[in-house]
Amino acid sequence: MRTDMKKSLSPLILALVTGALALVLLLTFQGWMAHGADIFLSLAQSGLSWCF
């Protein structure tokens, strides 16, 4: 008697992981849109401070 023990992700787990990843990316994008200019300016200012 031979049993095949395939280890594959079930569609439910794959859907949950994909949904969680999509949520993280959506929140990251929303944060960048809300605070992107401030982030860019602070990075530019800290980069310029290393020059002097």
CSV table of C-alpha atoms in Angstrom, one decimal:
chain,number,residue,atom,x,y,z
A,1,MET,CA,0.0,0.0,0.0
A,2,ARG,CA,1.4,3.3,-1.0
A,3,THR,CA,0.2,6.7,0.1
A,4,ASP,CA,1.3,9.9,-1.5
A,5,MET,CA,1.9,12.6,1.1
A,6,LYS,CA,1.9,15.7,-1.1
A,7,LYS,CA,2.6,18.8,0.9
A,8,SER,CA,0.8,21.6,-0.9
A,9,LEU,CA,-0.9,24.7,0.4
A,10,SER,CA,-4.6,24.5,0.6
A,11,PRO,CA,-6.5,27.1,-1.4
A,12,LEU,CA,-7.8,28.6,1.9
A,13,ILE,CA,-4.4,29.1,3.4
A,14,LEU,CA,-3.1,30.6,0.1
A,15,ALA,CA,-6.1,33.0,0.0
A,16,LEU,CA,-5.4,34.1,3.6
A,17,VAL,CA,-1.7,34.7,3.0
A,18,THR,CA,-2.5,36.6,-0.2
A,19,GLY,CA,-5.2,38.7,1.5
A,20,ALA,CA,-2.8,39.5,4.4
A,21,LEU,CA,-0.1,40.5,2.0
A,22,ALA,CA,-2.5,42.7,0.1
A,23,LEU,CA,-3.7,44.4,3.3
A,24,VAL,CA,-0.1,45.2,4.3
A,25,LEU,CA,0.7,46.6,0.9
A,26,LEU,CA,-2.5,48.7,0.9
A,27,LEU,CA,-1.7,50.1,4.4
A,28,THR,CA,1.9,50.8,3.3
A,29,PHE,CA,0.7,52.6,0.2
A,30,GLN,CA,-1.9,54.6,2.1
A,31,GLY,CA,0.8,55.7,4.6
A,32,TRP,CA,3.1,56.7,1.8
A,33,MET,CA,0.4,58.8,0.2
A,34,ALA,CA,-0.5,60.5,3.5
A,35,HIS,CA,3.1,61.1,4.7
A,36,GLY,CA,5.3,60.7,1.6
A,37,ALA,CA,6.3,64.4,1.4
A,38,ASP,CA,7.3,64.4,5.0
A,39,ILE,CA,9.3,61.2,4.7
A,40,PHE,CA,11.1,62.5,1.6
A,41,LEU,CA,12.0,65.8,3.2
A,42,SER,CA,13.3,64.2,6.4
A,43,LEU,CA,15.4,61.8,4.4
A,44,ALA,CA,16.7,64.6,2.3
A,45,GLN,CA,17.5,66.7,5.3
A,46,SER,CA,19.3,63.9,7.1
A,47,GLY,CA,21.2,63.1,3.9
A,48,LEU,CA,22.4,66.7,3.6
A,49,SER,CA,23.4,66.8,7.3
A,50,TRP,CA,26.0,64.1,6.5
A,51,CYS,CA,27.6,66.4,3.9
A,52,PHE,CA,28.6,69.1,6.5
